[in-house]
Short mmCIF file of C-alpha atoms in Angstrom, two decimals:
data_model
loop_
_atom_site.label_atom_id
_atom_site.label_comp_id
_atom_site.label_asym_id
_atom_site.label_seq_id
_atom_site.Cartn_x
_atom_site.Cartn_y
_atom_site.Cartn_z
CA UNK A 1 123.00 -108.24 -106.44
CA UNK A 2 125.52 -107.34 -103.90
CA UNK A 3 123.55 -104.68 -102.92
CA UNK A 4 120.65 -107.10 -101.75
CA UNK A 5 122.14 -109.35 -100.18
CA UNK A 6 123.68 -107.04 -97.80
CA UNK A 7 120.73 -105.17 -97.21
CA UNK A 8 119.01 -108.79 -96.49
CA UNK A 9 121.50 -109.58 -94.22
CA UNK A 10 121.49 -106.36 -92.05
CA UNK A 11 117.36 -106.26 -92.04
CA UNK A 12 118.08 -110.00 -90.93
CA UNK A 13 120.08 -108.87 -87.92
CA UNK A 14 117.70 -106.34 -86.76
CA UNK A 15 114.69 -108.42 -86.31
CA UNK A 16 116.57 -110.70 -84.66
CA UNK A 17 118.05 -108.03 -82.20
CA UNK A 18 114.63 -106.33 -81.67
CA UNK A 19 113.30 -110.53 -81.00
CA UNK A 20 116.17 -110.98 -78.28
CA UNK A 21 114.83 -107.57 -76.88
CA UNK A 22 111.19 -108.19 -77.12
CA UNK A 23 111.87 -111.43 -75.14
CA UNK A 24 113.97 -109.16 -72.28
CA UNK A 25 111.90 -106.87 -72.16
CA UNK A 26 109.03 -109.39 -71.60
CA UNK A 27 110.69 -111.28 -69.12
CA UNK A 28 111.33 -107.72 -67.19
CA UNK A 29 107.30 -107.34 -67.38
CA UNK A 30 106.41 -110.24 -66.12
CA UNK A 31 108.88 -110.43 -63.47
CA UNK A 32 107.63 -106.64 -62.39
CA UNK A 33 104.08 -108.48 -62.33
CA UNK A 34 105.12 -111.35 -60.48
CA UNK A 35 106.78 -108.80 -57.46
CA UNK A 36 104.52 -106.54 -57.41
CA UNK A 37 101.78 -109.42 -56.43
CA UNK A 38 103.64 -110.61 -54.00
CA UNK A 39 103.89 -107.05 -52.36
CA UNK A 40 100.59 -106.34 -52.66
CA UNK A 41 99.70 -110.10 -50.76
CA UNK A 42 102.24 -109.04 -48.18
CA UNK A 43 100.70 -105.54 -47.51
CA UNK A 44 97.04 -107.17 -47.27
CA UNK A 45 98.35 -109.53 -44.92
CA UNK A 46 99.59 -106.56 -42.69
CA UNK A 47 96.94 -103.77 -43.33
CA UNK A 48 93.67 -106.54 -42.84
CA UNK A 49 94.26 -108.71 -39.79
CA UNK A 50 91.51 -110.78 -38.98
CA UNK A 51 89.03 -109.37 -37.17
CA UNK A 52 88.45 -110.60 -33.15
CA UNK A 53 85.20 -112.32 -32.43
CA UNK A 54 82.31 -110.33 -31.47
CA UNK A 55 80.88 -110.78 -27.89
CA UNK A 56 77.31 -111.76 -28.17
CA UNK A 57 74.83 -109.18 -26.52
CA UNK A 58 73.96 -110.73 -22.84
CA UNK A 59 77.76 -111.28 -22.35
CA UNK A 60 78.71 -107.68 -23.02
CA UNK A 61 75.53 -106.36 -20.66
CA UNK A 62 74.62 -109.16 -18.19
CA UNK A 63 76.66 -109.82 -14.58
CA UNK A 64 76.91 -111.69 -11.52
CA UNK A 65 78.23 -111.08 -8.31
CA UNK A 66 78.42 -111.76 -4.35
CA UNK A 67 78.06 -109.64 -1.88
CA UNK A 68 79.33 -110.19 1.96
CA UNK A 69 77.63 -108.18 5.37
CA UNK A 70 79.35 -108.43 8.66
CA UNK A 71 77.98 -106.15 11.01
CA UNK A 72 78.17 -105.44 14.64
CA UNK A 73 75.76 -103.53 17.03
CA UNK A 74 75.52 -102.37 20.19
CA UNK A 75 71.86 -101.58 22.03
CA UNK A 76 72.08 -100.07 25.47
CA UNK A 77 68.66 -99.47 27.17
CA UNK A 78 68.16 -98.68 30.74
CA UNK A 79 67.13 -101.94 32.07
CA UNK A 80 68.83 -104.02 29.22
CA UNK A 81 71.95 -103.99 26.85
CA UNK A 82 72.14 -105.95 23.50
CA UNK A 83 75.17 -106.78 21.88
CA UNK A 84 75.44 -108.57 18.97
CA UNK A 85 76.50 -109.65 15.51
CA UNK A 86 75.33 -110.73 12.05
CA UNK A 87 77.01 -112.17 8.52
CA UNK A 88 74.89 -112.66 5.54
CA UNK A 89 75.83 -113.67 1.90
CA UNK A 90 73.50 -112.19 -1.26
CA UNK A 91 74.44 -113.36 -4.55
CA UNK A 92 73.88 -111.00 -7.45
CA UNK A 93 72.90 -110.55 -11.11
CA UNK A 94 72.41 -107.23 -12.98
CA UNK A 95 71.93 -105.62 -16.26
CA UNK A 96 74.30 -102.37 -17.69
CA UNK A 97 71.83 -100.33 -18.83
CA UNK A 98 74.70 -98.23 -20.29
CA UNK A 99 78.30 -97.35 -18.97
CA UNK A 100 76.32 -95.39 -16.26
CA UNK A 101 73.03 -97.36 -15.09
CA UNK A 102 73.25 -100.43 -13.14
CA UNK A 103 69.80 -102.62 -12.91
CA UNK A 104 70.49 -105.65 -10.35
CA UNK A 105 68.66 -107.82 -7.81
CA UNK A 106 70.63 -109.23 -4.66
CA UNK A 107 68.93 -112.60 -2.77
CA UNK A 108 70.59 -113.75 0.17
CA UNK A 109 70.38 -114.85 3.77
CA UNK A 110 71.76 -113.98 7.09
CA UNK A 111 72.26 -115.18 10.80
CA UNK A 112 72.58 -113.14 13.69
CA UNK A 113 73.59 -113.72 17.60
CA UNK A 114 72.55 -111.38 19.96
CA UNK A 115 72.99 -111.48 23.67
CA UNK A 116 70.82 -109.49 25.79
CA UNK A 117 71.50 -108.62 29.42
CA UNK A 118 68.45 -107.55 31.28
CA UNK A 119 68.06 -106.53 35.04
CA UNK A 120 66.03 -109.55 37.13
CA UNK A 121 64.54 -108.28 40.96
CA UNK A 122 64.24 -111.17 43.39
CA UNK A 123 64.03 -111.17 46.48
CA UNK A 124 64.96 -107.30 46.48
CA UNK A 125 67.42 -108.04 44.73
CA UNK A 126 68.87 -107.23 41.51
CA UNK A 127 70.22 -109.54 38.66
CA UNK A 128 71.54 -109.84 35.39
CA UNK A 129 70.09 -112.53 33.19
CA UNK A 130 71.88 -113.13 29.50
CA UNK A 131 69.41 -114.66 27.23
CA UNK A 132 71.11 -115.57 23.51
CA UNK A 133 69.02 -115.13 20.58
CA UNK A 134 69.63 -116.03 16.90
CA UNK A 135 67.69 -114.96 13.85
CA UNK A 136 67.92 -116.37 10.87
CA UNK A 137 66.25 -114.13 7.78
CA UNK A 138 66.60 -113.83 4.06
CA UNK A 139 65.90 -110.33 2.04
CA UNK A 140 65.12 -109.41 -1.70
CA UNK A 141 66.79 -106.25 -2.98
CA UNK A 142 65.75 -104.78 -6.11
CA UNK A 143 68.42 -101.70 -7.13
CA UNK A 144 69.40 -99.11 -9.65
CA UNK A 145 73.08 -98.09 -9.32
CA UNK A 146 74.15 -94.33 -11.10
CA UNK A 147 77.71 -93.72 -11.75
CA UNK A 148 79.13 -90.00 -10.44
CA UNK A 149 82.28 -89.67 -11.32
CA UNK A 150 85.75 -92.01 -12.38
CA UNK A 151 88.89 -91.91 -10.79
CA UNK A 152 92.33 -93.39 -12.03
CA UNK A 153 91.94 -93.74 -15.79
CA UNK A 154 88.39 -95.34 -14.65
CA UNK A 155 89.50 -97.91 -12.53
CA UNK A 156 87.62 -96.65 -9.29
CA UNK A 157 84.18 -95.74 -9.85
CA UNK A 158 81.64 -93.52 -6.97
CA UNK A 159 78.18 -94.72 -7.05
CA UNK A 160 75.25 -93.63 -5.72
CA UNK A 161 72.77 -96.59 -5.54
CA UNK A 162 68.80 -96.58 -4.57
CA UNK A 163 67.49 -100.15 -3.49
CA UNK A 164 63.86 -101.51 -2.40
CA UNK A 165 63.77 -104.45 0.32
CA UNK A 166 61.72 -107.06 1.57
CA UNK A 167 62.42 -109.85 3.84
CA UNK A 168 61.71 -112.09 6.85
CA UNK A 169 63.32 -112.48 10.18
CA UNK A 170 62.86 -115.12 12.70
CA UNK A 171 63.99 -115.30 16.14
CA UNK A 172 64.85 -118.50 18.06
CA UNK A 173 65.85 -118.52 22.17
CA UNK A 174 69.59 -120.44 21.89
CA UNK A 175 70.22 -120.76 25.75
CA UNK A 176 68.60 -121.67 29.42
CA UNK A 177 65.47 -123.89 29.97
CA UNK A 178 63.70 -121.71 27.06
CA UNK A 179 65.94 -123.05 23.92
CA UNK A 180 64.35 -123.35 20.35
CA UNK A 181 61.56 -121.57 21.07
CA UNK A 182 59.83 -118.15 20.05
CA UNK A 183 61.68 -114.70 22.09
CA UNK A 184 59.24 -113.00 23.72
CA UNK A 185 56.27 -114.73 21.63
CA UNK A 186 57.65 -113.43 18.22
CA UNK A 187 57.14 -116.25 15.47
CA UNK A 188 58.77 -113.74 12.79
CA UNK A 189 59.35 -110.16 11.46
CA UNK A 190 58.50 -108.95 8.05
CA UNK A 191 60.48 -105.86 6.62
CA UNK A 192 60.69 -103.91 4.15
CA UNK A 193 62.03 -100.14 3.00
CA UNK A 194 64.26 -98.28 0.77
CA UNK A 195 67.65 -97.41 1.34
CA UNK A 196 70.17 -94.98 -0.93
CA UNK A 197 73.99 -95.14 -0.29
CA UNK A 198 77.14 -94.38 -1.72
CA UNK A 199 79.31 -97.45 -3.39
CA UNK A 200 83.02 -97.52 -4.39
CA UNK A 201 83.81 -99.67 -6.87
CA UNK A 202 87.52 -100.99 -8.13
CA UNK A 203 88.11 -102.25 -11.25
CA UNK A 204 91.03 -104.74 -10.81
CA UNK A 205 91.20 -107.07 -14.37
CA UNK A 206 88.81 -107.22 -17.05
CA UNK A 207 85.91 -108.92 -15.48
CA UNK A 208 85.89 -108.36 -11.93
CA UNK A 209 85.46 -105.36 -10.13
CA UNK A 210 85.32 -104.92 -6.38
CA UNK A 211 82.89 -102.86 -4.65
CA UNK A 212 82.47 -101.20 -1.04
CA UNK A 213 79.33 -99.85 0.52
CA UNK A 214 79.00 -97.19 2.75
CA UNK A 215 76.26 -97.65 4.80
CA UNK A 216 77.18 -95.37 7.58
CA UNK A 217 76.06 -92.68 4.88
CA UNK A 218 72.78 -93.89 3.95
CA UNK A 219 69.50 -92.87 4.46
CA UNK A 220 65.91 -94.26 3.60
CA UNK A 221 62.79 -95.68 5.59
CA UNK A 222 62.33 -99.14 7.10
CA UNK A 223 59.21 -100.74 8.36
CA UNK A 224 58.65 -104.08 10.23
CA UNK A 225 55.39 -106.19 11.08
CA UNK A 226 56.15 -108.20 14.10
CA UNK A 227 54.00 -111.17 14.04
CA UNK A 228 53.13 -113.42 17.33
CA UNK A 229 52.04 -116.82 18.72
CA UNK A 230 49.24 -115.44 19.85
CA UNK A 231 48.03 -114.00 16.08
CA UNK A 232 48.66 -110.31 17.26
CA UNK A 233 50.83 -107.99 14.88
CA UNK A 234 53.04 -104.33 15.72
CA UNK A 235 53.35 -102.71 12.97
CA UNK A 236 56.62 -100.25 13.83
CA UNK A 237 57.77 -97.68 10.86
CA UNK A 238 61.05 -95.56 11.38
CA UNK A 239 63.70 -93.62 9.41
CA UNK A 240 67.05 -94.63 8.61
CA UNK A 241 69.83 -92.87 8.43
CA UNK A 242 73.37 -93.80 8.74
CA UNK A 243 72.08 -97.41 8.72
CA UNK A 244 70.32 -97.04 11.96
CA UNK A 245 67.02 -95.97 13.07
CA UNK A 246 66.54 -92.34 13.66
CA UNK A 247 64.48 -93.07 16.87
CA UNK A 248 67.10 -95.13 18.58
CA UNK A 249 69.68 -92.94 17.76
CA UNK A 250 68.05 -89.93 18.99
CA UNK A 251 67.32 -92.13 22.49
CA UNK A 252 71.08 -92.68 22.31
CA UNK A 253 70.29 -96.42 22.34
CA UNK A 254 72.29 -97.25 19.05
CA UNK A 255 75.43 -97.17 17.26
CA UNK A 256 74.61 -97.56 14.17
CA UNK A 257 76.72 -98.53 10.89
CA UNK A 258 80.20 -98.12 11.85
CA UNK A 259 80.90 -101.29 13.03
CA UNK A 260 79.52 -102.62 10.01
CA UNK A 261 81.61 -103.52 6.43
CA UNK A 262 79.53 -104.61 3.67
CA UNK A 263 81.84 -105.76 0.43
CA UNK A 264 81.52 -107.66 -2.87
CA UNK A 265 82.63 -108.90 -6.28
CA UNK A 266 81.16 -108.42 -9.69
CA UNK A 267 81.82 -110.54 -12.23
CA UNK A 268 81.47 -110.09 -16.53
CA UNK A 269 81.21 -112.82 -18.81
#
């Protein structure tokens, strides 16, 4: 009888041992569990940041821009000189075809002030009459731009860039007894051409880049339809090159392009 009850006793004490370390050995588990969530929260908190918002498409390809023209020139005939100056502003907008390709249109304005010195006989004898002139004209410019190379971890770009024009001048008689009215007869000039030319651009934040053309470079054709009071028309075609016409050049009448700086902004969305 002895005999039982110690054996009771000790089986008694085992199971309750083996309990106690069931209920350790439980609490170990589920503490394991409970860090090994919170690890795994913290690592999916580092490893997935939240992703940035997607530009939409016409942000990432579409831009604007403004473009200034200040340009001086010098015209020296044998019985007359012309010296003058013009500023015009053409806003931009344009289409990235790819990192490469440039689509764009340019519509702006101008004015220009020209003073021309001519040689008057009277009375056997010679004078020099100034007569002022302004034109004011407007242009559309259809262009493709095509990048060459990048320079400067692709902060300055070369360009070479092909444009189409169109446009209308019209001259106005600023001085003497003959202000406001037509020079020479000529109610207004149409022109138009093509013109390719080198352009240096500067990347200087994320959405706006500087650009330079070099005009003095350039070549293409120009044509012009002068149109008078009187209903007659001269229609006058030429070649351009270095932003001049090839014709006055050759006659040594012009100096063309490098007194001339035209400069701009573009602008991303």
């Amino acid at each position: 009888m002895r005999t039982k009850l110690l054996f009771l006793a000790v089986l008694l004490c085992s199971v309750t041992v083996l309990m106690a370390q069931d209920d350790h050995i439980a609490d170990g588990l589920s503490s394991v569990a409970s860090i090994a969530a919170e690890t795994n929260t913290a690592v999916d908190s580092v490893t997935s940041p939240p992703l940035p918002e997607q530009k939409p498409l016409w942000k990432q390809k579409l831009y604007y821009g403004y473009n200034f023209d200040i340009y001086f020139h010098h015209d020296s005939r044998s019985d007359r000189k012309e010296n003058g100056w013009s500023i015009a502003l053409q806003p931009e907008v344009g289409w990235k075809l790819s990192d490469r390709i440039y689509l764009g249109m340019r519509i702006g304005g101008s004015y220009a002030n020209t003073t021309i010195q001519s040689d008057v006989k009277l009375l056997d004898t010679t004078y020099t009459a100034d007569l002022r002139v302004h034109y004011g004209s407007w242009q559309i410019e259809p262009y493709m731009r095509y990048r060459l190379k990048t320079l400067f971890d692709g902060k300055v770009g070369i360009w070479l860039e092909t444009h189409v024009f169109t446009g209308m001048d019209f001259p106005r008689v600023t001085n003497n007894m003959e202000r406001g009215t037509d020079y020479e007869g000529l109610r207004h000039c149409v022109s138009y051409g093509f013109q390719v030319s080198p352009v240096i651009t500067y990347q200087f934040n994320k959405k706006s880049t500087f650009q330079i053309f070099f005009s003095i470079l350039s070549l293409g054709y120009s044509g012009s339809t002068y149109c008078y009071a009187d209903g007659s028309k001269q229609y006058i075609n030429d070649v351009i090159i270095f932003s001049g016409k090839l014709s006055n050049m050759l006659a040594n009448q012009f100096t063309p392009g490098l007194y001339g700086l035209k400069f701009g902004v573009q602008k991303s969305f």
